[in-house]
Amino acid sequence: MAKKRRRRKKSSSGGAAIALMTLNPGEVPSDEQLEQEAAELEKELDSKTQKRYDDAKKKGLDLASLQHMKGTELVKLAAKEKIEDASTLPKQKLVFEILKARAAKHKLLIGEGTLEILPDGYGFLRSPEYSYQPSPDDVYVSPSQIRRFGLRRGQVVRGIIRPPKESEVYFALLRVEAVNGRDPKELGTQPTFENMTPLHPEDRVMLETGSEPLETRVIDLVAPLGFGQRALIVAPPRTGKTVLLQKITSAIAQNHEDVHVIVLLIDERPEEVTDFRRNTPDRVEVVASTFDEHAARHIQVAEMVMEKARRLVEFGENVVVLL
């Protein structure tokens, strides 16, 4: 007689991040340690230190700029920093080693990423370059900093970071410089997305970009779109839905420079993700999870994109999410 299979209990979406990573004692600094280091940094933050901070931005001592580089560019940088076996390291690990080497020289680094808050109260700054996957070059954000500034999941946080010490494995955020491009002191004045009033579209999304492509011009004529509207492409397989989506993405990015465009690809083939990235403008944020990844990963990436879009809308920006 065959044994009955036990059903696995479905975990809530909030538990998706737990399945992705766990922290061991000593891998991140304590709240008290970070508070003390942040206080010391504030004392030292005179005009000379501010100049070092500005120089750090110009010299590429910026985590986000390194994450945006291609693998070949990172290998060349690693050679200058005398990092061994650079060509064999994964991109995330390579960025981590370059940052560590530069931190030893300059003592000051700038980190930026989209905040993901885990159930235990601490968070990490994830990179859209890695589709918000946990990686060695993530920046740890302590619970006390999250509480002090009222930081929320999906906000883009920028600030001064320090390299890991002793048994620690992550860079840590010391000082918050900006949240979604604004002064952190301004936080708390924005409405929450859930309390905002949904309205009918008033501003039109223009898709026509000239004589080519014709498809976007036809959409403008037959089914015009507006900001705040939901739309669905329904068509049989192999009829060009993906290509049409790419053309819509490029048209929005070209015609509306003030709009933040995010493409979310869930359970897709890796080659389709690559094709989408190559056929859309650089400023379009393409976030993906491939078919070979766990279901918890699909949930995590979808929630990160939705939360980021909501935080941007709360700050008064227009966002278009294409799925």
mmCIF file of C-alpha atoms in Angstrom:
data_model
loop_
_atom_site.group_PDB
_atom_site.id
_atom_site.type_symbol
_atom_site.label_atom_id
_atom_site.label_comp_id
_atom_site.label_asym_id
_atom_site.label_seq_id
_atom_site.Cartn_x
_atom_site.Cartn_y
_atom_site.Cartn_z
ATOM 1 C CA MET A 1 0.000 0.000 0.000
ATOM 2 C CA ALA A 2 1.405 3.374 -0.958
ATOM 3 C CA LYS A 3 2.140 5.823 1.821
ATOM 4 C CA LYS A 4 0.226 9.064 1.931
ATOM 5 C CA ARG A 5 2.316 12.109 1.200
ATOM 6 C CA ARG A 6 2.160 14.755 3.859
ATOM 7 C CA ARG A 7 1.217 18.177 2.655
ATOM 8 C CA ARG A 8 3.716 20.888 3.416
ATOM 9 C CA LYS A 9 2.313 23.853 5.234
ATOM 10 C CA LYS A 10 2.326 26.944 3.091
ATOM 11 C CA SER A 11 4.483 29.689 4.511
ATOM 12 C CA SER A 12 3.303 33.283 4.404
ATOM 13 C CA SER A 13 4.930 35.762 2.053
ATOM 14 C CA GLY A 14 6.645 37.410 4.987
ATOM 15 C CA GLY A 15 8.551 34.197 5.631
ATOM 16 C CA ALA A 16 10.064 34.083 2.177
ATOM 17 C CA ALA A 17 13.172 35.959 3.259
ATOM 18 C CA ILE A 18 13.743 33.537 6.176
ATOM 19 C CA ALA A 19 14.150 30.659 3.764
ATOM 20 C CA LEU A 20 16.727 32.612 1.789
ATOM 21 C CA MET A 21 19.248 33.393 4.507
ATOM 22 C CA THR A 22 20.074 33.028 8.201
ATOM 23 C CA LEU A 23 22.662 34.883 10.273
ATOM 24 C CA ASN A 24 25.048 33.295 12.743
ATOM 25 C CA PRO A 25 26.264 35.107 15.892
ATOM 26 C CA GLY A 26 29.150 37.467 15.163
ATOM 27 C CA GLU A 27 28.484 37.769 11.432
ATOM 28 C CA VAL A 28 27.062 41.275 11.872
ATOM 29 C CA PRO A 29 27.940 43.998 14.413
ATOM 30 C CA SER A 30 25.753 44.631 17.445
ATOM 31 C CA ASP A 31 23.455 47.651 17.658
ATOM 32 C CA GLU A 32 25.594 49.162 20.422
ATOM 33 C CA GLN A 33 28.798 48.786 18.408
ATOM 34 C CA LEU A 34 27.302 50.471 15.349
ATOM 35 C CA GLU A 35 25.819 53.262 17.467
ATOM 36 C CA GLN A 36 29.245 53.960 18.973
ATOM 37 C CA GLU A 37 30.986 53.954 15.584
ATOM 38 C CA ALA A 38 28.308 56.211 14.105
ATOM 39 C CA ALA A 39 28.744 58.669 16.992
ATOM 40 C CA GLU A 40 32.516 58.728 16.440
ATOM 41 C CA LEU A 41 31.953 59.333 12.728
ATOM 42 C CA GLU A 42 29.667 62.286 13.475
ATOM 43 C CA LYS A 43 32.403 63.882 15.598
ATOM 44 C CA GLU A 44 34.955 63.464 12.811
ATOM 45 C CA LEU A 45 32.609 64.718 10.112
ATOM 46 C CA ASP A 46 34.237 68.110 9.685
ATOM 47 C CA SER A 47 34.921 69.902 6.395
ATOM 48 C CA LYS A 48 37.962 67.717 5.729
ATOM 49 C CA THR A 49 35.960 64.518 6.169
ATOM 50 C CA GLN A 50 33.178 65.910 4.009
ATOM 51 C CA LYS A 51 35.775 66.513 1.282
ATOM 52 C CA ARG A 52 36.878 62.883 1.582
ATOM 53 C CA TYR A 53 33.242 61.846 1.261
ATOM 54 C CA ASP A 54 32.843 63.893 -1.937
ATOM 55 C CA ASP A 55 36.145 62.548 -3.289
ATOM 56 C CA ALA A 56 34.991 59.009 -2.561
ATOM 57 C CA LYS A 57 32.001 59.551 -4.850
ATOM 58 C CA LYS A 58 34.244 60.824 -7.661
ATOM 59 C CA LYS A 59 36.828 58.033 -7.314
ATOM 60 C CA GLY A 60 34.240 55.297 -7.704
ATOM 61 C CA LEU A 61 34.330 54.230 -4.056
ATOM 62 C CA ASP A 62 30.632 53.650 -4.468
ATOM 63 C CA LEU A 63 29.127 50.205 -4.015
ATOM 64 C CA ALA A 64 26.348 50.805 -6.558
ATOM 65 C CA SER A 65 28.776 51.866 -9.304
ATOM 66 C CA LEU A 66 30.844 48.706 -8.805
ATOM 67 C CA GLN A 67 27.741 46.506 -8.888
ATOM 68 C CA HIS A 68 26.739 48.113 -12.180
ATOM 69 C CA MET A 69 30.064 47.224 -13.846
ATOM 70 C CA LYS A 70 30.570 44.221 -16.092
ATOM 71 C CA GLY A 71 32.671 41.250 -15.005
ATOM 72 C CA THR A 72 35.595 42.135 -17.291
ATOM 73 C CA GLU A 73 35.748 45.673 -15.881
ATOM 74 C CA LEU A 74 35.736 44.332 -12.329
ATOM 75 C CA VAL A 75 38.578 41.907 -13.103
ATOM 76 C CA LYS A 76 40.713 44.830 -14.358
ATOM 77 C CA LEU A 77 39.949 46.794 -11.184
ATOM 78 C CA ALA A 78 40.779 43.752 -9.078
ATOM 79 C CA ALA A 79 44.162 43.476 -10.812
ATOM 80 C CA LYS A 80 44.926 47.087 -9.828
ATOM 81 C CA GLU A 81 43.964 46.270 -6.238
ATOM 82 C CA LYS A 82 46.211 43.147 -6.393
ATOM 83 C CA ILE A 83 43.396 40.717 -5.626
ATOM 84 C CA GLU A 84 44.426 37.116 -6.312
ATOM 85 C CA ASP A 85 42.400 34.739 -8.510
ATOM 86 C CA ALA A 86 40.039 37.568 -9.476
ATOM 87 C CA SER A 87 39.001 35.902 -12.730
ATOM 88 C CA THR A 88 37.682 32.844 -10.857
ATOM 89 C CA LEU A 89 35.530 34.754 -8.369
ATOM 90 C CA PRO A 90 31.772 35.294 -8.845
ATOM 91 C CA LYS A 91 30.783 38.901 -9.530
ATOM 92 C CA GLN A 92 29.276 39.491 -6.075
ATOM 93 C CA LYS A 93 32.376 38.135 -4.307
ATOM 94 C CA LEU A 94 34.625 40.169 -6.611
ATOM 95 C CA VAL A 95 32.779 43.399 -5.720
ATOM 96 C CA PHE A 96 33.124 42.483 -2.041
ATOM 97 C CA GLU A 97 36.904 41.964 -2.310
ATOM 98 C CA ILE A 98 37.417 45.211 -4.280
ATOM 99 C CA LEU A 99 35.465 47.147 -1.661
ATOM 100 C CA LYS A 100 37.506 45.601 1.148
ATOM 101 C CA ALA A 101 40.760 46.506 -0.601
ATOM 102 C CA ARG A 102 39.621 50.083 -1.205
ATOM 103 C CA ALA A 103 38.319 50.440 2.343
ATOM 104 C CA ALA A 104 41.786 49.623 3.674
ATOM 105 C CA LYS A 105 43.205 52.554 1.658
ATOM 106 C CA HIS A 106 40.516 55.219 1.832
ATOM 107 C CA LYS A 107 38.694 54.359 5.107
ATOM 108 C CA LEU A 108 35.463 55.704 3.658
ATOM 109 C CA LEU A 109 32.977 54.052 1.311
ATOM 110 C CA ILE A 110 29.513 54.889 0.044
ATOM 111 C CA GLY A 111 26.854 52.208 -0.146
ATOM 112 C CA GLU A 112 23.443 52.251 -1.756
ATOM 113 C CA GLY A 113 20.699 49.700 -2.191
ATOM 114 C CA THR A 114 17.054 48.842 -1.787
ATOM 115 C CA LEU A 115 16.207 48.002 1.806
ATOM 116 C CA GLU A 116 14.846 44.575 2.653
ATOM 117 C CA ILE A 117 13.784 44.220 6.283
ATOM 118 C CA LEU A 118 13.818 40.683 7.655
ATOM 119 C CA PRO A 119 11.413 39.384 10.336
ATOM 120 C CA ASP A 120 14.059 39.737 13.087
ATOM 121 C CA GLY A 121 14.076 43.525 12.645
ATOM 122 C CA TYR A 122 17.414 44.058 10.888
ATOM 123 C CA GLY A 123 17.777 44.646 7.172
ATOM 124 C CA PHE A 124 20.083 44.554 4.166
ATOM 125 C CA LEU A 125 20.600 46.868 1.221
ATOM 126 C CA ARG A 126 20.029 44.678 -1.839
ATOM 127 C CA SER A 127 21.121 45.528 -5.367
ATOM 128 C CA PRO A 128 18.772 45.631 -8.385
ATOM 129 C CA GLU A 129 21.787 44.482 -10.430
ATOM 130 C CA TYR A 130 21.399 41.070 -8.730
ATOM 131 C CA SER A 131 17.578 41.200 -8.796
ATOM 132 C CA TYR A 132 17.616 41.732 -5.015
ATOM 133 C CA GLN A 133 19.213 38.356 -4.321
ATOM 134 C CA PRO A 134 21.218 38.030 -1.088
ATOM 135 C CA SER A 135 24.915 38.436 -1.928
ATOM 136 C CA PRO A 136 28.271 38.878 -0.124
ATOM 137 C CA ASP A 137 28.377 42.623 -0.924
ATOM 138 C CA ASP A 138 25.031 43.389 0.733
ATOM 139 C CA VAL A 139 25.103 46.118 3.391
ATOM 140 C CA TYR A 140 23.791 45.319 6.866
ATOM 141 C CA VAL A 141 21.340 47.819 8.409
ATOM 142 C CA SER A 142 20.833 47.557 12.174
ATOM 143 C CA PRO A 143 17.377 47.541 13.828
ATOM 144 C CA SER A 144 18.194 50.776 15.690
ATOM 145 C CA GLN A 145 18.823 52.651 12.407
ATOM 146 C CA ILE A 146 15.595 51.288 10.939
ATOM 147 C CA ARG A 147 13.643 52.490 13.988
ATOM 148 C CA ARG A 148 15.382 55.873 14.226
ATOM 149 C CA PHE A 149 14.645 56.931 10.652
ATOM 150 C CA GLY A 150 11.434 54.952 10.250
ATOM 151 C CA LEU A 151 12.927 53.082 7.300
ATOM 152 C CA ARG A 152 10.584 50.839 5.332
ATOM 153 C CA ARG A 153 11.048 47.927 2.994
ATOM 154 C CA GLY A 154 11.610 49.017 -0.599
ATOM 155 C CA GLN A 155 13.245 52.379 0.159
ATOM 156 C CA VAL A 156 16.514 53.167 -1.638
ATOM 157 C CA VAL A 157 18.984 54.003 1.134
ATOM 158 C CA ARG A 158 22.367 55.660 0.578
ATOM 159 C CA GLY A 159 25.025 56.291 3.202
ATOM 160 C CA ILE A 160 28.505 55.746 4.609
ATOM 161 C CA ILE A 161 29.453 52.107 5.131
ATOM 162 C CA ARG A 162 32.365 50.329 6.757
ATOM 163 C CA PRO A 163 34.035 46.987 5.921
ATOM 164 C CA PRO A 164 33.443 43.885 8.078
ATOM 165 C CA LYS A 165 35.615 43.376 11.162
ATOM 166 C CA GLU A 166 37.021 40.123 12.560
ATOM 167 C CA SER A 167 34.294 37.444 12.290
ATOM 168 C CA GLU A 168 31.796 39.723 10.519
ATOM 169 C CA VAL A 169 30.900 38.885 6.931
ATOM 170 C CA TYR A 170 28.930 41.944 5.737
ATOM 171 C CA PHE A 171 29.570 45.631 5.221
ATOM 172 C CA ALA A 172 27.606 47.710 7.730
ATOM 173 C CA LEU A 173 25.778 51.020 7.305
ATOM 174 C CA LEU A 174 27.156 53.701 9.642
ATOM 175 C CA ARG A 175 25.388 56.864 8.538
ATOM 176 C CA VAL A 176 22.246 57.368 6.445
ATOM 177 C CA GLU A 177 22.823 60.133 3.890
ATOM 178 C CA ALA A 178 19.686 59.882 1.757
ATOM 179 C CA VAL A 179 16.480 57.886 1.415
ATOM 180 C CA ASN A 180 14.966 57.781 -2.086
ATOM 181 C CA GLY A 181 17.197 60.747 -2.915
ATOM 182 C CA ARG A 182 15.823 62.871 -0.056
ATOM 183 C CA ASP A 183 17.180 63.986 3.301
ATOM 184 C CA PRO A 184 16.329 61.306 5.905
ATOM 185 C CA LYS A 185 15.009 64.075 8.173
ATOM 186 C CA GLU A 186 12.136 64.549 5.711
ATOM 187 C CA LEU A 187 10.884 61.005 6.308
ATOM 188 C CA GLY A 188 7.513 60.699 7.984
ATOM 189 C CA THR A 189 5.888 63.505 5.995
ATOM 190 C CA GLN A 190 4.902 61.233 3.090
ATOM 191 C CA PRO A 191 1.535 59.446 3.034
ATOM 192 C CA THR A 192 1.535 55.651 3.132
ATOM 193 C CA PHE A 193 0.525 53.936 -0.089
ATOM 194 C CA GLU A 194 -2.384 52.142 1.582
ATOM 195 C CA ASN A 195 -3.893 55.474 2.691
ATOM 196 C CA MET A 196 -3.648 57.126 -0.728
ATOM 197 C CA THR A 197 -6.835 57.661 -2.751
ATOM 198 C CA PRO A 198 -7.104 55.692 -6.022
ATOM 199 C CA LEU A 199 -8.262 57.889 -8.923
ATOM 200 C CA HIS A 200 -9.045 57.430 -12.592
ATOM 201 C CA PRO A 201 -6.069 58.100 -14.928
ATOM 202 C CA GLU A 202 -5.562 61.755 -15.846
ATOM 203 C CA ASP A 203 -2.070 61.810 -17.403
ATOM 204 C CA ARG A 204 -1.564 59.811 -20.577
ATOM 205 C CA VAL A 205 1.308 57.401 -21.214
ATOM 206 C CA MET A 206 2.533 58.214 -24.724
ATOM 207 C CA LEU A 207 4.012 55.233 -26.558
ATOM 208 C CA GLU A 208 4.578 56.666 -30.048
ATOM 209 C CA THR A 209 8.273 57.323 -30.698
ATOM 210 C CA GLY A 210 8.214 58.143 -34.417
ATOM 211 C CA SER A 211 7.506 56.171 -37.563
ATOM 212 C CA GLU A 212 8.881 52.999 -35.963
ATOM 213 C CA PRO A 213 7.755 50.836 -34.252
ATOM 214 C CA LEU A 214 4.176 50.772 -35.496
ATOM 215 C CA GLU A 215 2.932 48.547 -32.671
ATOM 216 C CA THR A 216 3.196 51.239 -30.006
ATOM 217 C CA ARG A 217 1.508 53.770 -32.305
ATOM 218 C CA VAL A 218 -1.418 51.348 -32.761
ATOM 219 C CA ILE A 219 -1.733 50.976 -28.972
ATOM 220 C CA ASP A 220 -1.938 54.772 -28.666
ATOM 221 C CA LEU A 221 -4.793 54.798 -31.201
ATOM 222 C CA VAL A 222 -6.745 51.696 -30.179
ATOM 223 C CA ALA A 223 -6.069 51.243 -26.450
ATOM 224 C CA PRO A 224 -4.443 54.387 -24.969
ATOM 225 C CA LEU A 225 -2.883 54.023 -21.526
ATOM 226 C CA GLY A 226 -2.758 56.390 -18.543
ATOM 227 C CA PHE A 227 -0.774 56.594 -15.312
ATOM 228 C CA GLY A 228 -2.639 54.708 -12.603
ATOM 229 C CA GLN A 229 -4.174 52.256 -15.048
ATOM 230 C CA ARG A 230 -3.806 48.478 -15.257
ATOM 231 C CA ALA A 231 -3.494 46.758 -18.627
ATOM 232 C CA LEU A 232 -3.197 43.147 -19.761
ATOM 233 C CA ILE A 233 -1.798 41.692 -22.990
ATOM 234 C CA VAL A 234 -3.858 38.636 -23.997
ATOM 235 C CA ALA A 235 -2.636 36.641 -27.000
ATOM 236 C CA PRO A 236 -1.899 33.035 -28.051
ATOM 237 C CA PRO A 237 1.626 31.639 -27.560
ATOM 238 C CA ARG A 238 4.383 32.634 -30.007
ATOM 239 C CA THR A 239 2.609 35.754 -31.252
ATOM 240 C CA GLY A 240 5.162 38.304 -30.030
ATOM 241 C CA LYS A 241 3.916 39.304 -26.565
ATOM 242 C CA THR A 242 7.457 39.568 -25.184
ATOM 243 C CA VAL A 243 8.669 41.678 -28.126
ATOM 244 C CA LEU A 244 5.658 43.981 -27.736
ATOM 245 C CA LEU A 245 6.399 44.319 -24.032
ATOM 246 C CA GLN A 246 10.000 45.280 -24.857
ATOM 247 C CA LYS A 247 8.807 47.950 -27.296
ATOM 248 C CA ILE A 248 6.352 49.351 -24.742
ATOM 249 C CA THR A 249 9.139 49.456 -22.145
ATOM 250 C CA SER A 250 11.524 51.286 -24.485
ATOM 251 C CA ALA A 251 8.795 53.748 -25.532
ATOM 252 C CA ILE A 252 7.918 54.673 -21.944
ATOM 253 C CA ALA A 253 11.596 55.104 -21.041
ATOM 254 C CA GLN A 254 12.156 57.309 -24.106
ATOM 255 C CA ASN A 255 9.023 59.480 -23.841
ATOM 256 C CA HIS A 256 8.823 59.838 -20.055
ATOM 257 C CA GLU A 257 12.266 60.494 -18.600
ATOM 258 C CA ASP A 258 10.817 61.291 -15.167
ATOM 259 C CA VAL A 259 9.143 57.874 -14.869
ATOM 260 C CA HIS A 260 10.814 54.995 -13.030
ATOM 261 C CA VAL A 261 10.332 51.895 -15.204
ATOM 262 C CA ILE A 262 10.618 48.433 -13.614
ATOM 263 C CA VAL A 263 10.281 45.156 -15.512
ATOM 264 C CA LEU A 264 9.527 42.133 -13.313
ATOM 265 C CA LEU A 265 10.141 38.722 -14.879
ATOM 266 C CA ILE A 266 8.984 35.805 -12.718
ATOM 267 C CA ASP A 267 9.699 32.113 -13.435
ATOM 268 C CA GLU A 268 11.335 32.967 -16.770
ATOM 269 C CA ARG A 269 14.090 31.263 -18.750
ATOM 270 C CA PRO A 270 17.549 32.846 -18.184
ATOM 271 C CA GLU A 271 18.013 33.531 -21.915
ATOM 272 C CA GLU A 272 14.740 35.497 -22.017
ATOM 273 C CA VAL A 273 15.931 37.617 -19.095
ATOM 274 C CA THR A 274 19.189 38.345 -20.947
ATOM 275 C CA ASP A 275 17.282 39.194 -24.129
ATOM 276 C CA PHE A 276 15.031 41.616 -22.242
ATOM 277 C CA ARG A 277 17.993 43.392 -20.656
ATOM 278 C CA ARG A 278 19.765 43.758 -23.994
ATOM 279 C CA ASN A 279 16.700 45.135 -25.782
ATOM 280 C CA THR A 280 15.651 47.788 -23.262
ATOM 281 C CA PRO A 281 17.344 51.086 -22.289
ATOM 282 C CA ASP A 282 19.947 51.018 -19.503
ATOM 283 C CA ARG A 283 17.836 53.114 -17.149
ATOM 284 C CA VAL A 284 15.079 50.469 -17.137
ATOM 285 C CA GLU A 285 15.324 48.273 -14.038
ATOM 286 C CA VAL A 286 14.940 44.629 -15.088
ATOM 287 C CA VAL A 287 14.385 42.346 -12.093
ATOM 288 C CA ALA A 288 14.015 38.611 -12.595
ATOM 289 C CA SER A 289 13.794 35.205 -10.980
ATOM 290 C CA THR A 290 14.342 32.216 -13.252
ATOM 291 C CA PHE A 291 12.339 28.987 -13.454
ATOM 292 C CA ASP A 292 15.037 26.972 -11.639
ATOM 293 C CA GLU A 293 14.732 29.025 -8.438
ATOM 294 C CA HIS A 294 12.686 28.169 -5.358
ATOM 295 C CA ALA A 295 9.116 29.455 -4.984
ATOM 296 C CA ALA A 296 10.194 31.517 -1.956
ATOM 297 C CA ARG A 297 12.577 33.404 -4.235
ATOM 298 C CA HIS A 298 9.747 34.244 -6.657
ATOM 299 C CA ILE A 299 7.727 35.635 -3.749
ATOM 300 C CA GLN A 300 10.664 37.627 -2.379
ATOM 301 C CA VAL A 301 11.537 39.335 -5.667
ATOM 302 C CA ALA A 302 7.893 40.148 -6.440
ATOM 303 C CA GLU A 303 7.385 41.670 -2.985
ATOM 304 C CA MET A 304 10.591 43.709 -3.251
ATOM 305 C CA VAL A 305 9.521 45.219 -6.578
ATOM 306 C CA MET A 306 6.007 46.006 -5.336
ATOM 307 C CA GLU A 307 7.319 47.591 -2.125
ATOM 308 C CA LYS A 308 9.900 49.658 -4.022
ATOM 309 C CA ALA A 309 7.222 50.912 -6.423
ATOM 310 C CA ARG A 310 4.985 51.887 -3.497
ATOM 311 C CA ARG A 311 7.776 53.774 -1.726
ATOM 312 C CA LEU A 312 8.549 55.723 -4.913
ATOM 313 C CA VAL A 313 4.877 56.638 -5.348
ATOM 314 C CA GLU A 314 4.758 57.815 -1.726
ATOM 315 C CA PHE A 315 7.602 60.203 -2.594
ATOM 316 C CA GLY A 316 5.548 61.626 -5.471
ATOM 317 C CA GLU A 317 7.200 59.784 -8.360
ATOM 318 C CA ASN A 318 5.519 58.045 -11.292
ATOM 319 C CA VAL A 319 6.297 54.340 -11.579
ATOM 320 C CA VAL A 320 5.461 51.841 -14.313
ATOM 321 C CA VAL A 321 5.765 48.122 -13.500
ATOM 322 C CA LEU A 322 5.669 45.694 -16.429
ATOM 323 C CA LEU A 323 5.206 41.994 -15.673
#
